[in-house]
Structures are given as structure tokens and as C-alpha cells.
Coordinates of C-alpha atoms and ligand atoms in Angstrom, one line a residue:
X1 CA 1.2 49.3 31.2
X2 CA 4.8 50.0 31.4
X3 CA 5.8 53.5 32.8
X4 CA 8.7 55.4 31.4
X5 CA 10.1 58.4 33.5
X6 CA 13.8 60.0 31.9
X7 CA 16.1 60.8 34.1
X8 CA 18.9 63.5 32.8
X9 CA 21.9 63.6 34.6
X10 CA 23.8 60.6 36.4
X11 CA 25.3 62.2 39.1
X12 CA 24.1 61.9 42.7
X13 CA 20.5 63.3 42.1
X14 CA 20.0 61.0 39.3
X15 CA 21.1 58.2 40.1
X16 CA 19.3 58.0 43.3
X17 CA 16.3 59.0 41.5
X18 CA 16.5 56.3 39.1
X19 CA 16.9 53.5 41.7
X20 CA 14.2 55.0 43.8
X21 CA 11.9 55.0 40.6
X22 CA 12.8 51.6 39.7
X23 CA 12.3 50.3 43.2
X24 CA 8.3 50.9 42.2
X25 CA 9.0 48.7 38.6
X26 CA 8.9 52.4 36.8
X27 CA 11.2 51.8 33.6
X28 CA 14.1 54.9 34.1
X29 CA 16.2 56.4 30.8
X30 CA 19.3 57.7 31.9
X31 CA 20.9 60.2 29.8
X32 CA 24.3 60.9 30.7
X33 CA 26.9 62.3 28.5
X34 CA 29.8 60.8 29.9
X35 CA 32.4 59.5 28.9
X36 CA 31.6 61.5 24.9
X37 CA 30.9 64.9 26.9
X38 CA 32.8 66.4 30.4
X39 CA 31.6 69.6 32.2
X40 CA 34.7 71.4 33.4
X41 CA 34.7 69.6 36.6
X42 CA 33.4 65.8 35.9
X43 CA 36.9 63.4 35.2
X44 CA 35.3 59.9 35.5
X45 CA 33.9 58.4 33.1
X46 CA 31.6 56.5 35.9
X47 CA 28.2 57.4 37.3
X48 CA 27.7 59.5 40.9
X49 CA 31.0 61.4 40.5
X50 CA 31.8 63.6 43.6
X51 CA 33.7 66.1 42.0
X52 CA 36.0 68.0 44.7
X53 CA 36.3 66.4 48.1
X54 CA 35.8 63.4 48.7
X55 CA 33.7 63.8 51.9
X56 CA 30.1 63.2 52.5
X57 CA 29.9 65.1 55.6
X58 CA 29.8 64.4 59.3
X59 CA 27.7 61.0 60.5
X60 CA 27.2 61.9 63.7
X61 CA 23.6 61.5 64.9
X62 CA 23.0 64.5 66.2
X63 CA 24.3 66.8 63.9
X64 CA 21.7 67.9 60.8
X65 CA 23.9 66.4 58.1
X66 CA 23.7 63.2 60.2
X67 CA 20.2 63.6 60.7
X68 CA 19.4 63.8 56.8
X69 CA 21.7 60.6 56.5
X70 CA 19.0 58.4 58.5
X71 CA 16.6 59.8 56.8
X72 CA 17.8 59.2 53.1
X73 CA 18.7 55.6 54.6
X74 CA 15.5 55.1 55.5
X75 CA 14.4 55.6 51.7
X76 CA 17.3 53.3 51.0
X77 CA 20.0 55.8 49.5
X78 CA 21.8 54.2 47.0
X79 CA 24.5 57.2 47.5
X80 CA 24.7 56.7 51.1
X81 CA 25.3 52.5 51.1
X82 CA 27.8 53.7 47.9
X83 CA 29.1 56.1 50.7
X84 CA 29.4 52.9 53.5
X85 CA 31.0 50.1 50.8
X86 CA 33.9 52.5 49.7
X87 CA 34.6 54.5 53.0
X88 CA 38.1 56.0 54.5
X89 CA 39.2 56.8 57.7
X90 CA 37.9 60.6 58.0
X91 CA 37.1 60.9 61.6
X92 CA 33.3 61.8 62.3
X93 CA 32.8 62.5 58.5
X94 CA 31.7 59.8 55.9
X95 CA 34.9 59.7 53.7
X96 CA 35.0 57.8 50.7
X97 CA 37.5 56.4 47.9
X98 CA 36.1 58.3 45.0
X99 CA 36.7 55.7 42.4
X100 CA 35.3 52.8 44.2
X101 CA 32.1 55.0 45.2
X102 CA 31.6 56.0 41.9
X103 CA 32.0 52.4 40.1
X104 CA 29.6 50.8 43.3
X105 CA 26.8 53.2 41.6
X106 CA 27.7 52.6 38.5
X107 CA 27.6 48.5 39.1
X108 CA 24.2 49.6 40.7
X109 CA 22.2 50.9 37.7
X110 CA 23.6 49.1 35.5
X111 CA 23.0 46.1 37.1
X112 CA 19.1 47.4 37.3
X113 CA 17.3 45.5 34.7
X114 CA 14.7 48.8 34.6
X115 CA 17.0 51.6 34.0
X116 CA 18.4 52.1 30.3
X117 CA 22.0 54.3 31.0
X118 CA 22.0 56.3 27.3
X119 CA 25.4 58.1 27.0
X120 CA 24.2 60.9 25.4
X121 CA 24.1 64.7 26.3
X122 CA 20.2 65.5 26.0
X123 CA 20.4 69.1 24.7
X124 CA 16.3 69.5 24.9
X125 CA 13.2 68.5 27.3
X126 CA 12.5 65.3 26.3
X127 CA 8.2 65.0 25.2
X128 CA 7.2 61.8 25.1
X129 CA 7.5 60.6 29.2
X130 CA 7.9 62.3 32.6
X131 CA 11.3 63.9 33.1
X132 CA 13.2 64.7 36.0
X133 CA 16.3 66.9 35.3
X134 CA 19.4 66.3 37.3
X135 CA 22.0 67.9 35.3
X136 CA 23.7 69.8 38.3
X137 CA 25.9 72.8 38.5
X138 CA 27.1 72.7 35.5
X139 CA 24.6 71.3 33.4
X140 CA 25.7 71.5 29.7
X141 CA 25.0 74.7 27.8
X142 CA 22.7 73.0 25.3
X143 CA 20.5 72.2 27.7
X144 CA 20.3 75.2 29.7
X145 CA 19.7 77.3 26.5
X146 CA 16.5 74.5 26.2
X147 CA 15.6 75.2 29.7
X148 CA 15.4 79.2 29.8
X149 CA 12.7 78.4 26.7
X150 CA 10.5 76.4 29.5
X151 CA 11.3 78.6 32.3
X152 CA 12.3 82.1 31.7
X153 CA 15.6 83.1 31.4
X154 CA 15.4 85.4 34.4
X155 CA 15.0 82.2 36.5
X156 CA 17.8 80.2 35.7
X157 CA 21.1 81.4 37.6
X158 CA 25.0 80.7 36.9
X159 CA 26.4 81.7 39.5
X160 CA 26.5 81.8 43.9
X161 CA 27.0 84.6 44.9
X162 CA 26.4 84.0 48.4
X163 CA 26.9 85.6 52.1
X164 CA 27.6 83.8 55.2
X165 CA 25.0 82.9 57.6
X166 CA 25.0 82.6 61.6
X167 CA 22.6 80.7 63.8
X168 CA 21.0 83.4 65.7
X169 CA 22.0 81.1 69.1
X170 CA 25.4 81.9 68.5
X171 CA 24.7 85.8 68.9
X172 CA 26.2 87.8 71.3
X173 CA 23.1 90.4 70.6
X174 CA 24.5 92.6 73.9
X175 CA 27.1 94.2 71.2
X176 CA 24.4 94.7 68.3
X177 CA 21.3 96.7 68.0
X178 CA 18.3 96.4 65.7
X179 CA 17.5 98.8 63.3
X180 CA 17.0 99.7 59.8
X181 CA 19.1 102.8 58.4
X182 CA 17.0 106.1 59.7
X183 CA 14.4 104.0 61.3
X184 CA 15.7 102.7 65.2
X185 CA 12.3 101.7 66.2
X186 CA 12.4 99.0 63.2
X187 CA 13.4 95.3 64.0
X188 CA 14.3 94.5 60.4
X189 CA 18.2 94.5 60.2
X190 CA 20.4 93.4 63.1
X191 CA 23.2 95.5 63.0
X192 CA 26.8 95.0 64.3
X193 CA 28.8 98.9 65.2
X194 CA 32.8 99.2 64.3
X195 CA 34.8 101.9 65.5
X196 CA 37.8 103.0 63.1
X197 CA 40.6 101.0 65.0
X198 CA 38.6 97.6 64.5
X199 CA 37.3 98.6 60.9
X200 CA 41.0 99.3 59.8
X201 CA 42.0 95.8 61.1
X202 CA 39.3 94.1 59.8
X203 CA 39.9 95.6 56.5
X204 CA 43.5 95.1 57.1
X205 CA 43.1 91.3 57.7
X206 CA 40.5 91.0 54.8
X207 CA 42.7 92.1 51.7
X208 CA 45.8 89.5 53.5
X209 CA 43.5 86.3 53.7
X210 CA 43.8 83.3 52.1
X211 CA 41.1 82.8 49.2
X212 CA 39.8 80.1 46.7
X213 CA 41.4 80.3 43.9
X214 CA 39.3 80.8 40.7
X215 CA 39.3 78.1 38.2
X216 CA 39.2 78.6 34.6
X217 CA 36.1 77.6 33.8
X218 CA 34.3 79.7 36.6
X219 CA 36.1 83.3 35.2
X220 CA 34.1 85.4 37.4
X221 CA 31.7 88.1 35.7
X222 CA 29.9 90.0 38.6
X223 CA 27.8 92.9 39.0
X224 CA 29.1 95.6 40.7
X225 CA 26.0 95.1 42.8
X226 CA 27.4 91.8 44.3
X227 CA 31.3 92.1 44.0
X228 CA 33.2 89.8 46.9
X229 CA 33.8 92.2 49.7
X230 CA 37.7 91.4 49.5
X231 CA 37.2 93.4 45.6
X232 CA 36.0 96.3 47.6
X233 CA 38.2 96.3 50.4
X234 CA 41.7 95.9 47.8
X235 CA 40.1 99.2 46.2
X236 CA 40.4 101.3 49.3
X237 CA 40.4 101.4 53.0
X238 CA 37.4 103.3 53.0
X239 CA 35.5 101.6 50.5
X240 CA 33.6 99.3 52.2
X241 CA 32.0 101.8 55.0
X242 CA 30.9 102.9 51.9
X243 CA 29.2 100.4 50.9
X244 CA 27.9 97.3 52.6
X245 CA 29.1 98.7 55.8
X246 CA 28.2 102.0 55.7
X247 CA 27.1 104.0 59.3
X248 CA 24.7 106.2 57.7
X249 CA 21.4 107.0 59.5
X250 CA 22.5 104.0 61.9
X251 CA 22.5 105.5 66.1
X252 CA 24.4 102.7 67.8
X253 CA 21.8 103.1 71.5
X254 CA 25.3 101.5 73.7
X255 CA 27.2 104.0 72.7
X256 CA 27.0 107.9 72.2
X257 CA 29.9 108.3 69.3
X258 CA 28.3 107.1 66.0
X259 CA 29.4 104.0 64.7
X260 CA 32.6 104.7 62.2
X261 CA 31.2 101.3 59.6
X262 CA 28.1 98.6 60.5
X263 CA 28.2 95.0 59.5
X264 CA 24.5 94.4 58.8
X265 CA 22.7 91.4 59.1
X266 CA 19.1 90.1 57.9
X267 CA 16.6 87.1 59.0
X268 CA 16.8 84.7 57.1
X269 CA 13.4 82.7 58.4
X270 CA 10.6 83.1 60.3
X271 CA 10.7 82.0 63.1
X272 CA 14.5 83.8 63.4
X273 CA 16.9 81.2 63.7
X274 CA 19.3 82.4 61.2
X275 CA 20.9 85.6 60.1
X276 CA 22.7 86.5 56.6
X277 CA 25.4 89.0 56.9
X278 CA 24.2 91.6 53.9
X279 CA 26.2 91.6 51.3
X280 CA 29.3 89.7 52.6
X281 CA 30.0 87.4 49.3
X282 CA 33.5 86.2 49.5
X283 CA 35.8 84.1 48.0
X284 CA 38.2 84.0 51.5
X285 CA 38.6 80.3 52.3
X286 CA 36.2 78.7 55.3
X287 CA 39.1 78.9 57.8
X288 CA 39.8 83.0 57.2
X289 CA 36.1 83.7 57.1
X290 CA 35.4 82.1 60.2
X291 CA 38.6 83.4 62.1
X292 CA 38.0 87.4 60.2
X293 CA 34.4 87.4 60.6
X294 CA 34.6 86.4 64.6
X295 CA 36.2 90.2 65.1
X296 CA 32.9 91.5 64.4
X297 CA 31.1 93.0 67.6
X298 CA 29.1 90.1 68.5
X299 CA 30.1 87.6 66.3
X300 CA 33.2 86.5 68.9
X301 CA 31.2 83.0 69.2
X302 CA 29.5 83.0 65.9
X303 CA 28.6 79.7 64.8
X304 CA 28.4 79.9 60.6
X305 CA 25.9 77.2 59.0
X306 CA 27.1 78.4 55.8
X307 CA 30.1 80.5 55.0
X308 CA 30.4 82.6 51.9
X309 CA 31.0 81.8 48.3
X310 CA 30.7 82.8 44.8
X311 CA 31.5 80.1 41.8
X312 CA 30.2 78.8 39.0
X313 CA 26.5 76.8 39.6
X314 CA 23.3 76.5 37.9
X315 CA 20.7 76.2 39.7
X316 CA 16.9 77.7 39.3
X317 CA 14.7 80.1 41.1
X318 CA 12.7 77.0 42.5
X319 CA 10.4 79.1 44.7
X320 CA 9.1 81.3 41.7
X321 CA 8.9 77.9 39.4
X322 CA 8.7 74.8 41.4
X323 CA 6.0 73.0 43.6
X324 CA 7.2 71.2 47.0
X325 CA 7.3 67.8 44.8
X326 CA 9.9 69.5 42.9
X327 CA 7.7 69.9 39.4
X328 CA 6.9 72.4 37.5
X329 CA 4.4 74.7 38.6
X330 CA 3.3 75.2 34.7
X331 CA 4.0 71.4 33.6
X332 CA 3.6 68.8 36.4
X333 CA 5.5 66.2 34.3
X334 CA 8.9 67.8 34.8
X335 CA 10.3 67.8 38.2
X336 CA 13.8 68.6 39.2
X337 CA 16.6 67.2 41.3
X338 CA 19.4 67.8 43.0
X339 CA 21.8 70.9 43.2
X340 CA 20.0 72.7 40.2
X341 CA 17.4 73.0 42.5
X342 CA 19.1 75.2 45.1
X343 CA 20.2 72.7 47.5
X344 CA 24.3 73.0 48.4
X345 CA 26.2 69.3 49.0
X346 CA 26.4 66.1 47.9
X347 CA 24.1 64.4 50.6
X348 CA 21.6 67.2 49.9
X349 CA 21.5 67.0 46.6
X350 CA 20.9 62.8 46.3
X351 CA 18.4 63.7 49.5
X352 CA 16.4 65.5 46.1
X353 CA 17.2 62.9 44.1
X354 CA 15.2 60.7 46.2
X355 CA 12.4 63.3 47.0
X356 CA 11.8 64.2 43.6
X357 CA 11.5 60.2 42.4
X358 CA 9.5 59.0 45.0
X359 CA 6.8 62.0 44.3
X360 CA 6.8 61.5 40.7
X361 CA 6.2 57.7 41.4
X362 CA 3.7 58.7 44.0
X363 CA 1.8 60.7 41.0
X364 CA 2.3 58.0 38.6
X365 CA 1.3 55.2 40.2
X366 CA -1.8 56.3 42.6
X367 CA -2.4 59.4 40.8
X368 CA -2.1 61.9 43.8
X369 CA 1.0 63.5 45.1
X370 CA 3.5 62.0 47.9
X371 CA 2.3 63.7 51.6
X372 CA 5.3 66.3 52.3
X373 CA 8.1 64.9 54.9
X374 CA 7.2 66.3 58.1
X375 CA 8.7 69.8 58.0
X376 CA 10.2 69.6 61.4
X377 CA 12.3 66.2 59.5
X378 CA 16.1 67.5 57.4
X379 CA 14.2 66.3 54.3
X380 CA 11.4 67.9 55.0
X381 CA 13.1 71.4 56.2
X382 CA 15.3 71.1 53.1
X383 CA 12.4 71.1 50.5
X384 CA 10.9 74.0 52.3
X385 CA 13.6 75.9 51.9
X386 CA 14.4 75.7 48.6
X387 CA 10.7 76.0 47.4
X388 CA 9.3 78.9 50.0
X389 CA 9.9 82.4 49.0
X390 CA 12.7 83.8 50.8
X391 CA 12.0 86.1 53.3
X392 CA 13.9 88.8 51.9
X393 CA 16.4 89.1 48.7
X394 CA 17.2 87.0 46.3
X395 CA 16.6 83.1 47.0
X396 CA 20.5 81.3 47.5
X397 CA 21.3 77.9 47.6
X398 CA 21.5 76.3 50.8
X399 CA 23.0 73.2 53.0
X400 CA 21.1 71.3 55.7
X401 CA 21.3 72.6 58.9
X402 CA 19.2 73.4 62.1
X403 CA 18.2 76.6 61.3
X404 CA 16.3 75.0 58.6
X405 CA 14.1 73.2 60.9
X406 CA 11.3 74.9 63.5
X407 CA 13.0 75.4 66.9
X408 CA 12.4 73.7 70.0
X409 CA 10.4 76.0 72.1
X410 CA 11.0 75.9 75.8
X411 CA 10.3 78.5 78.9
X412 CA 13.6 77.7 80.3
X413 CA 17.1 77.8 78.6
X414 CA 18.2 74.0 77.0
X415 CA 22.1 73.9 76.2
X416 CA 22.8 74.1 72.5
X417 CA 23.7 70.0 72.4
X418 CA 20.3 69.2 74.2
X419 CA 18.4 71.5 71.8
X420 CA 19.6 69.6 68.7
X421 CA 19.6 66.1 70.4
X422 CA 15.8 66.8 71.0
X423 CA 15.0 68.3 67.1
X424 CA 16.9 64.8 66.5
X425 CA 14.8 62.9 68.5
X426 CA 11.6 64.7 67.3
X427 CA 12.6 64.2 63.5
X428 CA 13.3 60.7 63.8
X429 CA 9.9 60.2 65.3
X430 CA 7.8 62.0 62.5
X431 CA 10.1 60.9 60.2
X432 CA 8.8 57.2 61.1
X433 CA 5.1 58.2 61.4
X434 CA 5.7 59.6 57.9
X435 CA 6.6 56.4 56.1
X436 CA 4.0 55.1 58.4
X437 CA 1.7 57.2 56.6
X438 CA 2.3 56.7 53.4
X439 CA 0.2 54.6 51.1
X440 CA 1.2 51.2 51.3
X441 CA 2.4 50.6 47.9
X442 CA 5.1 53.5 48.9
X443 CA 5.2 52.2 52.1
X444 CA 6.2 48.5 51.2
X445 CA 9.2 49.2 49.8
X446 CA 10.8 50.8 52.6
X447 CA 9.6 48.1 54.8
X448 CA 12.7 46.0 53.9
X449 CA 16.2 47.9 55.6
X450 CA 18.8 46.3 54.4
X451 CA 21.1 48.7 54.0
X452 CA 24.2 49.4 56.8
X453 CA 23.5 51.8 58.9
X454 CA 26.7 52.4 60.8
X455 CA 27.9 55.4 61.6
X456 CA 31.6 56.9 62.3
X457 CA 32.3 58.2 65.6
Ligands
FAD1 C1 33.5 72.5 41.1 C2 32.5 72.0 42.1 C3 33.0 71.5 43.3 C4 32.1 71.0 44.3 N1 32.6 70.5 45.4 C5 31.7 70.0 46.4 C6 32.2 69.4 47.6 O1 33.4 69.4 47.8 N2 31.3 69.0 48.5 C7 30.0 69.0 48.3 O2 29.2 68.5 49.2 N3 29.5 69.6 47.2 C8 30.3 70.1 46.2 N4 29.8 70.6 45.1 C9 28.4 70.9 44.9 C10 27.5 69.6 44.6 O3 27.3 69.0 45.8 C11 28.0 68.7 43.6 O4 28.2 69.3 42.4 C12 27.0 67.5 43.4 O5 27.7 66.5 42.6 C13 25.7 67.8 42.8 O6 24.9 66.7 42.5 P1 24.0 66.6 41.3 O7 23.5 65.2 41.1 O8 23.0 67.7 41.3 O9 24.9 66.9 40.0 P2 26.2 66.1 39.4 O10 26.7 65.2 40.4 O11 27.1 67.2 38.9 O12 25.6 65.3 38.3 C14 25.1 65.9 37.1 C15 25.4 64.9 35.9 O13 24.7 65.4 34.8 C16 25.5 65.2 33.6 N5 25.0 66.2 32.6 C17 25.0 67.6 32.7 N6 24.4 68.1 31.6 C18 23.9 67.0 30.9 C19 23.2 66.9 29.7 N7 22.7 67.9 29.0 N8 22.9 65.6 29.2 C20 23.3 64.5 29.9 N9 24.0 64.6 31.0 C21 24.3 65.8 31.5 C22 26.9 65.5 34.2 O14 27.9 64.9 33.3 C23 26.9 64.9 35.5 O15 27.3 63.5 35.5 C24 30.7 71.1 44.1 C25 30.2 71.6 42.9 C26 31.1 72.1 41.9 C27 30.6 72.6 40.6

């Protein structure tokens, strides 16, 4: 018997999903609704369109975006080998020639004698197969009106609206103190003291930085609950200690004055290798954020695994709805893939392309779910992320980084490069023991590596 799984969406996700579904002789439908239909941001009229820069992040080994990239090599990313035929000078980052990245895929599926491209926009759930939906940030309005019927409209978001977040390494904790507002005994908020002087600065240098500008499509409709911090600060100098920096019931223990305004800051996993700065959504650009948010009292060496941002992206509340195989908690033949499920990036995105397939095909072919990537693998910390409950708030999408994955533990102090070269080296190795693992029908077809696996740098 012939399987049939429908892919929607030929972007990154999809695309990889199809030829990872195909690779196991499942029969893919593609519905993509270019070249008849265009989201704001899509221009191409090809398949695996990167739509902004043309940059799939850094290649370097030891680095977590690197680290993913072996990974989704290993599963034979057709992004990735896309990524390596149509590359560009671009230092340590994977650089590519849009066009010819984009027509390499498209050659790619087309060529596949199992996948059916159908240029169609799909403005419901298809019934009559298993579906994975890969319609991506700006998946088509049709579609999304289908999808709040399945899932509840209070899960389906449409826009970021996100803070930035430090590794907790990068800390200079000597300047901060913990507590939560009336409570100093309480570990729960890490929080960061300003005097007037280096408030008025800060403020100062918030309202004159540089910021993205807003396209039209994006128009911004906030609630005042979550409005950029450079909205507050243009309304007054005073108006952010009064509100996500106010002092109240905050004692500062290093110093007897009381703090004049507190940047606050929450865990954002357990164990704490992260922290989100509360309520810092911006729209500043990377370099201002980086260079502005460095003034504050121990933040002078801050290392930022995600800055701020707020734009237009749909993505789902995959914790509350979806399993760590990416389906449906109430319908196991729909799964989801790539940046509508919370994941940030290109490279992430096709990584949940990949996950997402081979799972399904896992289910379809043997009947019993894929075993999880090792959750101390990028893949594996990725998927965690995006399907745990978040420790506090709301759940955000996120990039790969380190903080994502458990940290090394070690009596004596390891220099920040030796930590990640050894989460590296202990990824790779349950990485491999993973596909070891597997069921050998899986298993098989990742025997065969034929794809280049060079890297820049
Ligand atoms: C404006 C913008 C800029 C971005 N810039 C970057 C960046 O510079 N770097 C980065 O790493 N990430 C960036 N991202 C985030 C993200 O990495 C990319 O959007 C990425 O392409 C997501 O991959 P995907 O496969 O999930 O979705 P996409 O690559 O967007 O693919 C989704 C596909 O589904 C199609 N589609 C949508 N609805 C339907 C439907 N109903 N029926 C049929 N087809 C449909 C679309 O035409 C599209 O081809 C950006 C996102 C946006 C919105």
C-alpha cells in the first residue's frame, strides 16, 4: 500500500520534510501557492525561499548553529547541501546566492518522482491523508482562520513580541541581586539597580537608537501590556521606572540608597543557563541593543543568545497543543513544521522540517513513534524547547543556542570555549548513538552520507 502524507508550505520546513518523507518511498503532496499567491514577504516564484538575508548562519563547529548543521547533515538536509552548492564568501557564516539556493531545491523536489508540487493555496486541513503544516510566518489568512477551528484561537499567535535573553555565564552577578518586589529572601527575579544619572542616559540613548523599520504589512497593533520599551521611553523620561523598571519594594543589599529604576530579569530554564530581561521588547536594531543594553549594571560583558524583537509571525502555542513529534496532541495525524512551530531561523526551522517528517514516517511505517534526539543534541534541545511549558510567561519563539542544551557540570571552573567544545563533543556522540538506535528501516537511510560536509572557517 501506497502512503500519502500532504505537506503545506514549500519553504524550508516543507521542503525538507517532503524529501525526508520520500527518502522512506512515502508519496508527498506539496501544496504551495506560489507563483498564483505571495505572502507579503515571499518574491520567488521557486521553492525554499529565504526571505531577508541571505545567511544561514555561522558553520563553525563549535558554535550551536554549527552544531545543528551536522546534525541536520547527518539526516541528509536537503536545505543545508542547497546551502553548500550555491554558497558566497560570508566569512564563518554559510552565505548563499538566494536564487541559485532556491532553484537547487526546487530542481530537487521536482525532480523527486514521489512528491506531487500542487500550486495551490490550501485554505483548509486537508481529511483524507496525514498532514504536516509548514505554512510559516506568514501563513495565508485562509488557512489560519481553518486552523483556529482545529486549535483554538487563543493558541495561534501573530505576532513576536519578544525580550532579549543573556546566557547566565555572561553575568557579572557582583552588581545584581536576587529578589522579587517586597520579597528579598525570594530567588525568583535577578534584578539589575540604576541610579538616576545612568537611568537618564540609558533612557537618553534609548529614544536616539537606530531601529527596524516597520514594514507595511507588519503595521504593529500592540497591547499596552507589551509595547516596545523605546514607545515608553519617547513618552517620558520617567515612564519607564514606572513600568518595567520600576524600584518599588526592590532593597538593592550593595548599596544603602534605594535603587532610582531596576532592569529585571527572569530564568528562562531549569537548570538556569539563561535569563530574559522582563519586558524589554524592542524594535532597536541588534547592534544598539547589544551596545545600550551592555550599560546595564552587570550586563558590561553580557553575551545575548537572542536579542529583542516584535514583527509580524505566526506561529502556535506548541507546548499547550503539540507532542515532542510535533502532532497534535488531539489528532496524531497532523504534525507541524518549521517556524509556525516557535522555532526562530532558517536552519531551525528546516531542522523541524526534518524532525517532524521523519517522526511521521517513523509512525507510518512501524507504527510507533521516532525515539526523541538526545536532549543534550541542538535538535534534540530545540524540540524541547518549543514543546515544554515555559517556565514562566508566555511561551516565545526561540533560536538554537547553548542555553538550550543541559550544561556541562564540573567542580572546577572550564573557560567558556572549552565548555561549548565539550557540549559539542558530547552532542556529536549521542547524536551518533541516536541514529545508531534507531530502527533499522530509519536507520538505513542515513547510512549513505553523501552529502558535503565542509565547513567555512
Ligand atoms: C519578513 C521576514 C524576514 C525573516 N528574515 C529572516 C532572516 O533574515 N534570517 C532567518 O534565519 N530567519 C528569518 N525569518 C524567519 C524564518 O526563518 C523564515 O521565515 C523561514 O523561511 C521560515 O521557514 P518555514 O519553512 O517555516 O516558512 P517559509 O519558508 O516562509 O515557507 C512557508 C511557505 O508556505 C507557503 N504558504 C503559506 N500559506 C500557504 C497556504 N495556505 N497554502 C499553500 N502554501 C502556503 C508560502 O508561500 C511559503 O512558500 C524571517 C521571517 C520573516 C517573516
Amino acid at each position: 500500500m501506497r502512503h500519502l502524507v500532504t505537506i503545506i508550505g514549500g519553504g524550508l520546513a516543507g521542503c525538507e520534510a517532503a524529501m525526508m518523507l520520500s527518502r522512506f518511498g512515502i508519496n508527498v503532496r506539496l501544496f504551495e501557492m506560489k507563483p498564483k499567491k505571495y505572502s507579503p514577504a515571499h518574491k520567488l516564484a521557486t521553492l525554499g525561499e529565504l526571505v531577508c538575508s541571505n545567511s544561514l548562519g555561522s558553520t563553525l563547529p563549535n558554535s550551536a548553529p554549527g552544531l545543528l548543521k551536522a546534525e541536520m547533515q547527518d539526516l541528509h538536509s536537503v536545505v543545508l547541501e542547497a546551502g553548500y552548492e550555491s554558497m558566497v564568501p560570508a566569512g564563518n557564516a554559510l552565505g548563499v546566492d538566494r536564487d541559485r539556493f532556491s532553484k537547487f531545491i526546487q530542481q530537487k523536489v521536482e525532480m523527486n518522482p514521489l512528491v506531487e508540487i500542487r500550486h495551490e493555496e490550501c485554505q483548509s486541513l486537508p481529511k483524507d491523508s496525514h498532514v504536516i503544516v509548514a505554512t510559516g510566518p506568514l501563513t495565508s489568512d485562509a488557512l489560519a482562520g481553518d486552523l483556529t477551528q482545529k486549535i483554538g484561537e487563543d493558541t495561534l499567535y501573530f505576532y513576536d513580541s519578544i525580550s532579549p535573553i543573556v546566557s547566565a555565564e555572561s553575568i557579572d552577578f557582583s552588581k545584581t541581586f536576587f529578589a522579587n518586589r517586597y520579597a528579598e529572601d525570594s530567588e525568583d527575579y535577578l534584578n539589575c539597580p540604576m541610579d538616576q544619572t545612568l537611568y537618564e542616559t540609558f533612557v537618553k540613548e534609548i529614544i536616539s537608537s537606530e531601529k527596524v523599520p516597520v514594514k507595511s504589512f507588519e503595521a504593529l497593533k500592540c497591547f499596552e501590556a507589551c509595547l516596545p520599551i523605546e514607545v515608553l521611553a519617547e513618552r517620558g523620561m520617567r515612564t519607564l521606572s514606572f513600568g518595567p523598571m520600576k524600584p518599588v519594594g526592590l532593597t538593592n543589599p550593595h548599596d544603602d540608597r534605594p535603587p532610582y529604576a531596576v532592569v529585571q530579569m527572569r530564568r528562562e530554564n531549569d537548570p538556569t543557563t539563561l535569563y530574559n530581561l522582563v519586558g524589554f521588547q524592542t524594535r532597536m536594531k541588534w547592534g544598539d541593543q547589544k551596545r545600550i543594553f551592555r550599560m546595564i549594571p552587570g550586563l558590561q560583558n553580557a553575551e545575548f543568545v537572542r536579542f529583542g524583537s516584535m514583527h509580524r509571525n505566526t506561529y502556535i502555542e506548541s507546548p499547550k497543543i503539540l507532542d515532542a513529534h510535533l502532532t497534535l496532541k488531539n489528532d496524531s495525524k497532523i504534525a507541524f513544521a518549521g517556524q509556525i512551530t516557535g522555532v526562530e531561523g532558517y536552519v531551525e526551522s528546516a531542522a523541524m522540517g526534518q524532525w517532524a517528517a521523519l517522526s511521521m514516517a517513523s509512525k507510518i511505517l512501524l507504527g510507533q513513534p521516532c525515539p526523541l534526539p538526545p536532549s543534550d543534541s541542538a535538535m534534540g534541545g530545540l524540540i524541547r524547547s518549543i514543546t515544554q511549558k515555559p517556565l514562566h510567561g508566555l511561551f516565545s519563539p526561540t533560536n538554537i543556542n547553548f542555553g538550550l542544551l543541559p550544561p556541562i557540570i564540573s567542580q572546577k571552573k572550564i573557560k567558556k570555549e572549552d565548555r561549548r567544545r565539550q557540549m559539542v563533543e558530547r552532542a556529536r556522540t549521542s547524536f551518533s548513538a541516536w541514529i545508531a538506535g534507531l530502527d533499522e528501516s530509519l536507520r538505513k537511510t542515513f547510512e549513505n552520507k553523501t552529502i558535503k560536509r565542509s565547513h567555512v572557517g
